JSON list of C-alpha atoms in Angstrom, two decimals:
[
{"chain": "A", "resi": 1, "resn": "MET", "atom": "CA", "xyz": [0.00, 0.00, 0.00]},
{"chain": "A", "resi": 2, "resn": "ASP", "atom": "CA", "xyz": [2.69, 2.49, 1.02]},
{"chain": "A", "resi": 3, "resn": "TYR", "atom": "CA", "xyz": [4.60, 1.75, -2.18]},
{"chain": "A", "resi": 4, "resn": "ASP", "atom": "CA", "xyz": [1.58, 2.52, -4.36]},
{"chain": "A", "resi": 5, "resn": "VAL", "atom": "CA", "xyz": [1.02, 5.82, -2.56]},
{"chain": "A", "resi": 6, "resn": "ALA", "atom": "CA", "xyz": [4.67, 6.78, -2.92]},
{"chain": "A", "resi": 7, "resn": "GLU", "atom": "CA", "xyz": [4.60, 5.89, -6.64]},
{"chain": "A", "resi": 8, "resn": "ALA", "atom": "CA", "xyz": [1.49, 8.02, -7.16]},
{"chain": "A", "resi": 9, "resn": "ASN", "atom": "CA", "xyz": [3.11, 10.95, -5.34]},
{"chain": "A", "resi": 10, "resn": "VAL", "atom": "CA", "xyz": [6.24, 10.70, -7.51]},
{"chain": "A", "resi": 11, "resn": "ILE", "atom": "CA", "xyz": [4.17, 10.70, -10.71]},
{"chain": "A", "resi": 12, "resn": "LYS", "atom": "CA", "xyz": [2.09, 13.61, -9.43]},
{"chain": "A", "resi": 13, "resn": "ALA", "atom": "CA", "xyz": [5.24, 15.56, -8.55]},
{"chain": "A", "resi": 14, "resn": "LYS", "atom": "CA", "xyz": [6.72, 14.97, -12.03]},
{"chain": "A", "resi": 15, "resn": "TYR", "atom": "CA", "xyz": [3.57, 16.21, -13.75]},
{"chain": "A", "resi": 16, "resn": "THR", "atom": "CA", "xyz": [3.38, 19.20, -11.41]},
{"chain": "A", "resi": 17, "resn": "LEU", "atom": "CA", "xyz": [6.97, 20.18, -12.22]},
{"chain": "A", "resi": 18, "resn": "MET", "atom": "CA", "xyz": [6.33, 19.77, -15.95]},
{"chain": "A", "resi": 19, "resn": "TYR", "atom": "CA", "xyz": [3.16, 21.88, -15.70]},
{"chain": "A", "resi": 20, "resn": "ASN", "atom": "CA", "xyz": [4.90, 24.60, -13.69]},
{"chain": "A", "resi": 21, "resn": "GLY", "atom": "CA", "xyz": [7.73, 24.66, -16.23]},
{"chain": "A", "resi": 22, "resn": "GLU", "atom": "CA", "xyz": [5.27, 25.26, -19.08]},
{"chain": "A", "resi": 23, "resn": "VAL", "atom": "CA", "xyz": [3.53, 28.01, -17.12]},
{"chain": "A", "resi": 24, "resn": "ILE", "atom": "CA", "xyz": [6.86, 29.75, -16.47]},
{"chain": "A", "resi": 25, "resn": "LYS", "atom": "CA", "xyz": [7.71, 29.58, -20.21]},
{"chain": "A", "resi": 26, "resn": "VAL", "atom": "CA", "xyz": [4.38, 31.21, -21.07]},
{"chain": "A", "resi": 27, "resn": "LEU", "atom": "CA", "xyz": [4.78, 33.92, -18.44]},
{"chain": "A", "resi": 28, "resn": "ARG", "atom": "CA", "xyz": [8.31, 34.73, -19.61]},
{"chain": "A", "resi": 29, "resn": "GLY", "atom": "CA", "xyz": [7.11, 34.84, -23.22]},
{"chain": "A", "resi": 30, "resn": "GLU", "atom": "CA", "xyz": [4.46, 37.42, -22.33]},
{"chain": "A", "resi": 31, "resn": "GLU", "atom": "CA", "xyz": [6.92, 39.80, -20.66]}
]
């Protein structure tokens, strides 16, 4: 159980970082 939760958190963190990176690119492009 703990392993599944940890795996889900890792995947969520990766997608969050990717999403934040795209948002930063857009914001920098608008400046």
